[in-house]
CSV table of C-alpha atoms and ligand atoms in Angstrom, one decimal:
chain,number,residue,atom,x,y,z
S,1,MET,CA,78.9,-147.6,-37.9
S,2,THR,CA,78.1,-146.0,-41.2
S,3,HIS,CA,79.3,-148.9,-43.4
S,4,HIS,CA,78.0,-152.4,-43.3
S,5,HIS,CA,80.7,-154.7,-44.7
S,6,SER,CA,78.5,-157.6,-45.8
S,7,ASN,CA,81.4,-159.3,-47.5
S,8,SER,CA,83.7,-159.1,-44.5
S,9,LEU,CA,84.6,-162.1,-42.3
S,10,PRO,CA,83.7,-161.5,-38.7
S,11,PRO,CA,86.0,-162.0,-35.7
S,12,GLY,CA,86.2,-165.6,-34.8
S,13,SER,CA,86.5,-166.7,-38.4
S,14,VAL,CA,89.4,-169.1,-39.2
S,15,ILE,CA,92.3,-168.0,-41.4
S,16,GLY,CA,94.4,-170.7,-43.0
S,17,ILE,CA,98.1,-170.0,-43.8
S,18,LEU,CA,100.2,-172.1,-46.1
S,19,GLY,CA,103.7,-172.0,-44.7
S,20,GLY,CA,105.1,-172.0,-41.2
S,21,GLY,CA,107.9,-169.4,-41.3
S,22,GLN,CA,108.3,-166.1,-39.5
S,23,LEU,CA,106.0,-164.3,-41.9
S,24,GLY,CA,103.2,-166.8,-41.0
S,25,ARG,CA,104.0,-166.3,-37.3
S,26,MET,CA,103.6,-162.5,-37.5
S,27,LEU,CA,100.5,-162.9,-39.6
S,28,ALA,CA,99.0,-165.2,-37.0
S,29,LEU,CA,99.8,-162.7,-34.2
S,30,ALA,CA,98.2,-159.9,-36.1
S,31,ALA,CA,95.1,-162.0,-36.9
S,32,ALA,CA,94.8,-162.9,-33.2
S,33,ARG,CA,94.7,-159.2,-32.2
S,34,LEU,CA,91.6,-158.8,-34.5
S,35,GLY,CA,90.0,-161.9,-32.9
S,36,PHE,CA,90.6,-164.3,-35.7
S,37,VAL,CA,91.7,-167.9,-35.3
S,38,THR,CA,94.7,-169.2,-37.4
S,39,HIS,CA,95.5,-172.6,-38.7
S,40,ILE,CA,98.9,-173.3,-40.3
S,41,TYR,CA,99.8,-175.8,-43.0
S,42,THR,CA,103.4,-176.7,-43.1
S,43,PRO,CA,105.7,-179.7,-43.7
S,44,GLU,CA,107.8,-178.8,-40.7
S,45,ALA,CA,107.2,-179.6,-37.0
S,46,GLY,CA,107.6,-176.9,-34.4
S,47,SER,CA,107.6,-174.1,-37.0
S,48,PRO,CA,107.7,-170.4,-36.0
S,49,ALA,CA,104.1,-169.9,-37.1
S,50,ALA,CA,102.8,-173.1,-35.4
S,51,GLN,CA,104.1,-171.9,-32.0
S,52,VAL,CA,101.6,-169.0,-32.0
S,53,ALA,CA,98.6,-170.5,-34.0
S,54,ALA,CA,95.5,-172.3,-32.7
S,55,LYS,CA,96.1,-175.3,-34.9
S,56,THR,CA,98.7,-176.8,-37.3
S,57,VAL,CA,98.3,-179.5,-40.0
S,58,ILE,CA,101.6,-181.0,-40.8
S,59,GLY,CA,101.9,-182.3,-44.4
S,60,ASN,CA,103.9,-182.0,-47.5
S,61,TYR,CA,102.7,-179.6,-50.2
S,62,ASP,CA,101.6,-182.5,-52.4
S,63,ASP,CA,99.7,-184.4,-49.7
S,64,VAL,CA,96.2,-183.9,-51.1
S,65,GLU,CA,94.4,-185.6,-48.1
S,66,ALA,CA,96.2,-183.4,-45.5
S,67,LEU,CA,95.6,-180.3,-47.6
S,68,LYS,CA,91.9,-181.1,-47.8
S,69,THR,CA,91.7,-181.7,-44.0
S,70,PHE,CA,93.3,-178.2,-43.5
S,71,ALA,CA,91.2,-176.4,-46.1
S,72,ARG,CA,87.9,-177.8,-44.8
S,73,GLN,CA,88.4,-176.2,-41.4
S,74,VAL,CA,89.2,-172.6,-42.6
S,75,ASP,CA,87.1,-169.7,-43.9
S,76,VAL,CA,89.9,-168.1,-46.0
S,77,ILE,CA,93.3,-169.2,-47.1
S,78,THR,CA,96.5,-167.2,-47.6
S,79,TYR,CA,100.2,-168.1,-48.0
S,80,GLU,CA,103.4,-166.7,-46.5
S,81,PHE,CA,105.9,-167.7,-49.1
S,82,GLU,CA,105.8,-167.5,-52.9
S,83,ASN,CA,107.1,-171.0,-53.7
S,84,VAL,CA,103.9,-172.7,-52.5
S,85,PRO,CA,103.3,-175.0,-55.6
S,86,THR,CA,100.4,-173.7,-57.6
S,87,GLN,CA,98.8,-177.2,-57.6
S,88,THR,CA,98.7,-177.0,-53.8
S,89,ALA,CA,96.9,-173.6,-54.0
S,90,LYS,CA,94.5,-175.0,-56.5
S,91,THR,CA,93.7,-178.0,-54.3
S,92,VAL,CA,92.8,-175.9,-51.2
S,93,ALA,CA,91.0,-173.2,-53.3
S,94,ILE,CA,88.1,-175.7,-53.9
S,95,PHE,CA,87.2,-175.4,-50.2
S,96,ALA,CA,87.8,-171.8,-49.3
S,97,PRO,CA,88.8,-168.6,-51.1
S,98,ILE,CA,92.6,-168.1,-51.5
S,99,HIS,CA,94.2,-164.6,-51.5
S,100,PRO,CA,96.4,-163.3,-53.0
S,101,PRO,CA,95.2,-164.9,-56.3
S,102,ILE,CA,96.9,-168.0,-57.7
S,103,LYS,CA,97.8,-165.8,-60.7
S,104,ALA,CA,100.0,-163.7,-58.5
S,105,LEU,CA,101.7,-166.9,-57.2
S,106,GLU,CA,102.3,-168.1,-60.8
S,107,THR,CA,103.7,-164.7,-61.8
S,108,ALA,CA,106.1,-164.3,-58.9
S,109,GLN,CA,107.4,-167.9,-59.1
S,110,ASP,CA,108.9,-167.5,-62.6
S,111,ARG,CA,111.2,-164.6,-63.3
S,112,LEU,CA,110.4,-164.7,-67.0
S,113,THR,CA,106.6,-164.7,-66.5
S,114,GLU,CA,107.0,-162.0,-63.9
S,115,LYS,CA,109.0,-159.7,-66.1
S,116,ASP,CA,106.7,-160.3,-69.1
S,117,PHE,CA,103.6,-159.6,-66.9
S,118,ILE,CA,105.0,-156.5,-65.2
S,119,SER,CA,106.3,-154.9,-68.4
S,120,ARG,CA,103.5,-155.9,-70.8
S,121,GLN,CA,100.3,-156.4,-68.7
S,122,ALA,CA,100.9,-153.9,-65.9
S,123,GLU,CA,103.0,-151.6,-68.1
S,124,VAL,CA,105.6,-150.9,-65.4
S,125,PRO,CA,109.3,-150.7,-66.4
S,126,VAL,CA,111.7,-153.6,-65.6
S,127,ALA,CA,115.4,-154.0,-66.4
S,128,PRO,CA,115.9,-155.1,-70.0
S,129,TYR,CA,116.0,-158.9,-70.1
S,130,LYS,CA,116.2,-162.0,-72.4
S,131,GLU,CA,115.1,-165.5,-72.1
S,132,VAL,CA,118.1,-167.9,-71.7
S,133,ASN,CA,117.8,-171.7,-72.3
S,134,ASN,CA,121.3,-172.7,-73.2
S,135,GLY,CA,124.9,-171.4,-73.2
S,136,TYR,CA,124.5,-169.9,-76.6
S,137,ASP,CA,121.5,-167.8,-75.5
S,138,ALA,CA,123.5,-166.6,-72.5
S,139,LYS,CA,126.3,-165.4,-74.8
S,140,ARG,CA,123.8,-163.7,-77.2
S,141,ALA,CA,122.0,-162.0,-74.3
S,142,LEU,CA,125.3,-160.6,-73.1
S,143,LYS,CA,125.9,-159.1,-76.5
S,144,SER,CA,122.4,-157.7,-76.9
S,145,LEU,CA,122.1,-156.3,-73.4
S,146,ASN,CA,125.6,-154.8,-73.4
S,147,GLU,CA,128.7,-155.6,-71.4
S,148,LYS,CA,127.4,-156.8,-68.1
S,149,VAL,CA,124.4,-159.0,-67.3
S,150,VAL,CA,123.0,-161.0,-64.4
S,151,ILE,CA,121.9,-164.5,-65.3
S,152,LYS,CA,119.2,-165.8,-63.0
S,153,THR,CA,117.3,-169.1,-62.8
S,154,ARG,CA,113.7,-168.5,-63.7
S,155,ARG,CA,112.5,-170.5,-60.7
S,156,MET,CA,113.4,-170.9,-57.0
S,157,GLY,CA,115.9,-168.1,-56.7
S,158,TYR,CA,115.9,-166.0,-53.6
S,159,ASP,CA,118.4,-163.9,-51.5
S,160,GLY,CA,120.8,-163.9,-54.4
S,161,LYS,CA,120.8,-167.7,-54.8
S,162,GLY,CA,120.6,-168.9,-58.4
S,163,GLN,CA,122.3,-165.9,-60.1
S,164,ARG,CA,125.6,-165.0,-61.6
S,165,ILE,CA,127.0,-161.7,-62.9
S,166,VAL,CA,128.9,-162.2,-66.1
S,167,GLU,CA,131.0,-159.9,-68.4
S,168,THR,CA,132.5,-162.2,-71.0
S,169,ASP,CA,131.3,-164.9,-73.4
S,170,ALA,CA,133.2,-167.6,-71.4
S,171,GLU,CA,131.7,-166.4,-68.2
S,172,ALA,CA,128.2,-166.4,-69.7
S,173,ILE,CA,128.5,-170.0,-70.9
S,174,ALA,CA,130.1,-171.2,-67.6
S,175,ALA,CA,127.4,-169.4,-65.5
S,176,TYR,CA,124.6,-171.1,-67.4
S,177,SER,CA,126.0,-174.5,-66.7
S,178,GLU,CA,126.9,-173.6,-63.1
S,179,LEU,CA,123.3,-172.6,-62.5
S,180,GLY,CA,122.4,-176.2,-63.4
S,181,ASP,CA,121.5,-176.1,-67.1
S,182,VAL,CA,118.0,-174.9,-66.2
S,183,ALA,CA,115.7,-172.2,-67.7
S,184,CYS,CA,117.1,-168.8,-67.0
S,185,VAL,CA,116.7,-165.1,-67.8
S,186,ALA,CA,119.5,-162.7,-68.4
S,187,GLU,CA,119.0,-159.2,-67.1
S,188,LYS,CA,121.0,-156.1,-67.9
S,189,PHE,CA,123.2,-155.2,-64.9
S,190,ILE,CA,121.8,-152.0,-63.5
S,191,PRO,CA,124.2,-149.5,-61.9
S,192,PHE,CA,121.5,-148.4,-59.5
S,193,THR,CA,121.9,-145.5,-57.1
S,194,ARG,CA,119.8,-147.3,-54.5
S,195,GLU,CA,117.4,-150.1,-53.9
S,196,VAL,CA,113.9,-149.2,-52.7
S,197,SER,CA,110.7,-151.1,-52.2
S,198,ILE,CA,107.0,-150.4,-51.6
S,199,ILE,CA,104.4,-152.2,-49.6
S,200,ALA,CA,100.9,-151.9,-50.9
S,201,ALA,CA,97.5,-153.6,-50.2
S,202,ARG,CA,94.2,-154.2,-51.9
S,203,ASN,CA,91.2,-155.7,-50.2
S,204,THR,CA,88.3,-157.8,-51.5
S,205,GLN,CA,86.3,-154.7,-52.2
S,206,GLY,CA,89.1,-153.2,-54.3
S,207,GLU,CA,90.2,-150.5,-51.9
S,208,ILE,CA,94.0,-149.8,-52.2
S,209,VAL,CA,96.5,-148.3,-49.8
S,210,THR,CA,100.3,-147.8,-50.1
S,211,TYR,CA,102.9,-147.1,-47.5
S,212,PRO,CA,105.7,-144.6,-48.1
S,213,LEU,CA,108.9,-145.5,-50.0
S,214,ILE,CA,111.4,-147.8,-48.2
S,215,GLU,CA,115.1,-147.7,-48.8
S,216,ASN,CA,116.9,-151.0,-48.5
S,217,GLU,CA,120.5,-152.1,-47.9
S,218,HIS,CA,121.5,-155.6,-48.7
S,219,ARG,CA,124.5,-157.5,-47.4
S,220,ASN,CA,125.6,-160.7,-49.2
S,221,HIS,CA,122.4,-160.5,-51.2
S,222,ILE,CA,120.3,-160.7,-48.0
S,223,LEU,CA,118.3,-157.7,-46.7
S,224,HIS,CA,120.2,-156.1,-43.9
S,225,ARG,CA,118.4,-152.8,-43.2
S,226,SER,CA,115.3,-150.9,-44.3
S,227,VAL,CA,114.4,-147.3,-43.5
S,228,CYS,CA,111.0,-145.7,-44.0
S,229,PRO,CA,110.0,-143.1,-45.0
S,230,ALA,CA,113.0,-143.0,-47.5
S,231,PRO,CA,114.2,-139.6,-48.7
S,232,ASN,CA,113.0,-138.4,-52.1
S,233,ASP,CA,109.7,-140.3,-52.3
S,234,ASP,CA,108.1,-138.9,-55.5
S,235,GLY,CA,105.2,-141.2,-55.5
S,236,GLN,CA,106.5,-143.2,-58.5
S,237,ALA,CA,106.7,-146.5,-56.6
S,238,GLN,CA,103.2,-146.2,-55.3
S,239,LYS,CA,101.9,-145.6,-58.8
S,240,HIS,CA,103.7,-148.6,-60.2
S,241,ALA,CA,102.5,-150.8,-57.3
S,242,THR,CA,98.9,-149.7,-57.8
S,243,LYS,CA,99.1,-150.7,-61.5
S,244,ILE,CA,100.4,-154.2,-60.6
S,245,LEU,CA,97.7,-154.7,-57.9
S,246,GLU,CA,95.0,-153.8,-60.4
S,247,ALA,CA,96.5,-155.9,-63.3
S,248,LEU,CA,96.5,-158.9,-61.0
S,249,ASP,CA,93.1,-158.2,-59.5
S,250,TYR,CA,95.1,-158.7,-56.3
S,251,VAL,CA,93.9,-159.1,-52.7
S,252,GLY,CA,96.3,-158.9,-49.8
S,253,VAL,CA,99.7,-157.2,-49.2
S,254,LEU,CA,102.1,-157.0,-52.2
S,255,ALA,CA,105.7,-156.0,-52.0
S,256,VAL,CA,107.5,-154.5,-55.0
S,257,GLU,CA,111.3,-154.2,-55.1
S,258,PHE,CA,113.0,-151.6,-57.4
S,259,PHE,CA,116.3,-150.4,-58.6
S,260,GLN,CA,116.5,-146.6,-58.8
S,261,LEU,CA,118.6,-145.1,-61.6
S,262,SER,CA,120.6,-141.9,-61.4
S,263,ASN,CA,117.8,-140.0,-63.2
S,264,GLY,CA,115.4,-141.1,-60.5
S,265,ASP,CA,113.5,-143.6,-62.6
S,266,LEU,CA,112.5,-146.9,-61.0
S,267,LEU,CA,112.8,-150.3,-62.5
S,268,VAL,CA,111.0,-153.3,-60.9
S,269,ASN,CA,113.5,-156.0,-59.8
S,270,GLU,CA,110.8,-158.4,-58.4
S,271,ILE,CA,107.5,-158.6,-56.7
S,272,ALA,CA,106.5,-160.7,-53.7
S,273,PRO,CA,102.9,-161.7,-53.3
S,274,ARG,CA,103.0,-161.5,-49.6
S,275,VAL,CA,104.1,-159.5,-46.6
S,276,HIS,CA,107.8,-158.7,-46.9
S,277,ASN,CA,110.9,-158.3,-44.9
S,278,SER,CA,111.3,-154.7,-46.0
S,279,GLY,CA,107.9,-154.0,-44.4
S,280,HIS,CA,108.7,-155.1,-40.9
S,281,TRP,CA,109.3,-151.5,-39.8
S,282,THR,CA,105.5,-151.0,-40.0
S,283,GLN,CA,105.1,-153.0,-36.7
S,284,ASP,CA,106.5,-150.1,-34.6
S,285,ALA,CA,106.0,-147.0,-36.7
S,286,GLY,CA,102.5,-146.1,-35.4
S,287,CYS,CA,100.5,-147.1,-38.4
S,288,THR,CA,98.6,-150.3,-39.2
S,289,ASP,CA,101.4,-152.8,-39.7
S,290,GLN,CA,101.7,-154.9,-42.9
S,291,PHE,CA,100.6,-158.1,-41.2
S,292,GLU,CA,97.3,-156.6,-39.9
S,293,MET,CA,96.9,-154.9,-43.3
S,294,HIS,CA,97.2,-158.3,-45.0
S,295,ILE,CA,94.6,-159.9,-42.6
S,296,ARG,CA,92.3,-156.9,-43.1
S,297,ALA,CA,92.6,-157.1,-46.9
S,298,ILE,CA,91.9,-160.9,-47.2
S,299,THR,CA,89.0,-160.8,-44.7
S,300,GLY,CA,87.4,-157.8,-46.5
S,301,TRP,CA,87.9,-155.3,-43.7
S,302,PRO,CA,88.5,-151.6,-44.3
S,303,LEU,CA,92.3,-151.2,-44.7
S,304,GLY,CA,93.3,-148.8,-42.0
S,305,ASN,CA,96.1,-146.3,-41.8
S,306,SER,CA,99.4,-146.8,-43.8
S,307,MET,CA,101.0,-143.5,-42.8
S,308,PRO,CA,103.8,-143.9,-40.2
S,309,ILE,CA,104.1,-141.5,-37.3
S,310,HIS,CA,107.8,-142.1,-36.8
S,311,LYS,CA,110.7,-142.6,-39.2
S,312,THR,CA,111.7,-146.2,-38.5
S,313,GLU,CA,114.8,-148.4,-39.2
S,314,MET,CA,114.6,-152.1,-39.3
S,315,THR,CA,117.7,-154.3,-39.0
S,316,ASN,CA,117.6,-158.1,-39.5
S,317,LEU,CA,119.2,-160.4,-36.9
S,318,LEU,CA,120.9,-163.2,-38.9
S,319,GLY,CA,122.4,-166.3,-37.4
S,320,GLU,CA,124.5,-165.4,-34.3
S,321,ASP,CA,123.2,-161.8,-34.3
S,322,LEU,CA,120.6,-163.4,-32.1
S,323,LEU,CA,123.1,-163.7,-29.3
S,324,GLU,CA,122.9,-159.9,-28.9
S,325,TRP,CA,119.3,-160.2,-27.7
S,326,ALA,CA,120.0,-159.2,-24.1
S,327,GLU,CA,122.0,-156.1,-25.1
S,328,LEU,CA,119.3,-155.1,-27.6
S,329,ALA,CA,116.6,-155.7,-25.0
S,330,ALA,CA,118.4,-153.2,-22.7
S,331,ASP,CA,118.0,-150.4,-25.4
S,332,PRO,CA,114.7,-148.6,-24.7
S,333,ASN,CA,114.7,-147.3,-28.3
S,334,VAL,CA,114.6,-150.7,-29.8
S,335,LYS,CA,111.7,-153.1,-30.3
S,336,ILE,CA,112.7,-156.7,-30.7
S,337,HIS,CA,111.0,-159.3,-32.8
S,338,LEU,CA,112.2,-162.9,-32.5
S,339,TYR,CA,110.9,-165.8,-34.5
S,340,GLY,CA,111.3,-168.7,-32.1
S,341,LYS,CA,113.8,-170.6,-34.3
S,342,THR,CA,115.8,-173.0,-32.2
S,343,GLU,CA,118.6,-173.9,-34.7
S,344,VAL,CA,121.0,-171.0,-35.3
S,345,ARG,CA,122.6,-171.2,-38.7
S,346,ALA,CA,124.8,-168.6,-40.4
S,347,GLY,CA,122.7,-166.2,-42.5
S,348,ARG,CA,119.4,-167.6,-41.2
S,349,LYS,CA,116.8,-165.0,-40.4
S,350,MET,CA,116.3,-165.3,-36.6
S,351,GLY,CA,114.6,-162.0,-35.8
S,352,HIS,CA,114.7,-158.3,-36.5
S,353,VAL,CA,114.8,-155.0,-34.5
S,354,ASN,CA,112.9,-151.8,-35.2
S,355,ARG,CA,114.4,-148.5,-34.0
S,356,ILE,CA,112.5,-145.3,-34.0
S,357,LEU,CA,114.6,-142.6,-35.6
S,358,LYS,CA,114.6,-138.9,-34.6
S,359,ASP,CA,113.6,-136.8,-37.6
R,1,AMP,P1,117.2,-160.7,-56.6
R,1,AMP,O1,117.4,-162.1,-56.1
R,1,AMP,O2,116.8,-160.7,-58.0
R,1,AMP,O3,116.4,-159.8,-55.7
R,1,AMP,O4,118.7,-160.1,-56.6
R,1,AMP,C1,119.4,-160.0,-55.4
R,1,AMP,C2,120.3,-158.7,-55.4
R,1,AMP,O5,121.2,-158.8,-56.5
R,1,AMP,C3,119.5,-157.4,-55.7
R,1,AMP,O6,118.9,-156.9,-54.5
R,1,AMP,C4,120.6,-156.6,-56.2
R,1,AMP,O7,121.4,-156.0,-55.2
R,1,AMP,C5,121.5,-157.5,-57.0
R,1,AMP,N1,121.0,-157.5,-58.5
R,1,AMP,C6,120.1,-158.4,-59.0
R,1,AMP,N2,119.8,-158.1,-60.3
R,1,AMP,C7,120.6,-157.0,-60.6
R,1,AMP,C8,120.8,-156.3,-61.8
R,1,AMP,N3,120.1,-156.5,-62.9
R,1,AMP,N4,121.6,-155.2,-61.7
R,1,AMP,C9,122.3,-155.0,-60.6
R,1,AMP,N5,122.2,-155.7,-59.5
R,1,AMP,C10,121.3,-156.7,-59.4
């Protein structure tokens, strides 16, 4: 050992995770491999993460007493979804450090704050956008952004929920009220050539690593497939992600989703202050996977290797795709990851498979 990591948490330390979904489950599994103990905080009984963690505290995100009980028993806190209320994060942060920073949570929760921060503070390009607070704003945004815009609610939108593509004044006004008369942004419709993303990490010592570029295919606004390394990786995405990590003084894994234009330029669509569905390929590609990377980052460990040995394709198993498990299990080139969800619903993320591709 040449380095002594005095700020690192040793094996046996307790990691608290806000959220009980599949990302929490895979974080807990990765933490266990490094000898850490995981506690989950979630409103839901029998959650995917609770099934594999040492302990779970069940409570709503505004239950201050339950949050304190949870936070007193852990050495570091992280979260597995970006809609954890910032007040919840502030309540637990009194008892143990929370990573990624609450600032990242606030930024990612509001599409306007996010676009302002990325374009002005981090100085990374985003699609042209306007704030929209009424039908008249929506109409004006359509005019100033030219021909076709996507109106999105500022908060609580995901997987294409809370957004409408509009091309006429009447559509703009109708879309604003259909979205619930709430604060929105209008974004220029981008005729992208492809959608790509990047997974990057920064640890408590400020060390940064980035993975290669990922190419993503969405179906019905939900991620269907990711391939990494993507062709034509010019390093642009890694540079953008590094600027965002530094601007946020970030600790943990960050995902950045981009639209790529025909001239090759990348525009940020959104950031996720957490491990991300488009990074699941890392589990079977021969490098440190994103879940272990996140655990290493928040516990102050050295970050490990982000270079895959194999080109890998990840495909999501949604709803009844789960029924194909036996067939998939029979394919020796496929690695199956299932989330332990008992209720099968159309479009629900039930698992994913990673396939090693021949180069
Ligand atoms: P989002 O929820 O913002 O990630 O959007 C979901 C999906 O809608 C994206 O992955 C794109 O396929 C599409 N989309 C969103 N915004 C735009 C845009 N400004 N131009 C073109 N397509 C978009």
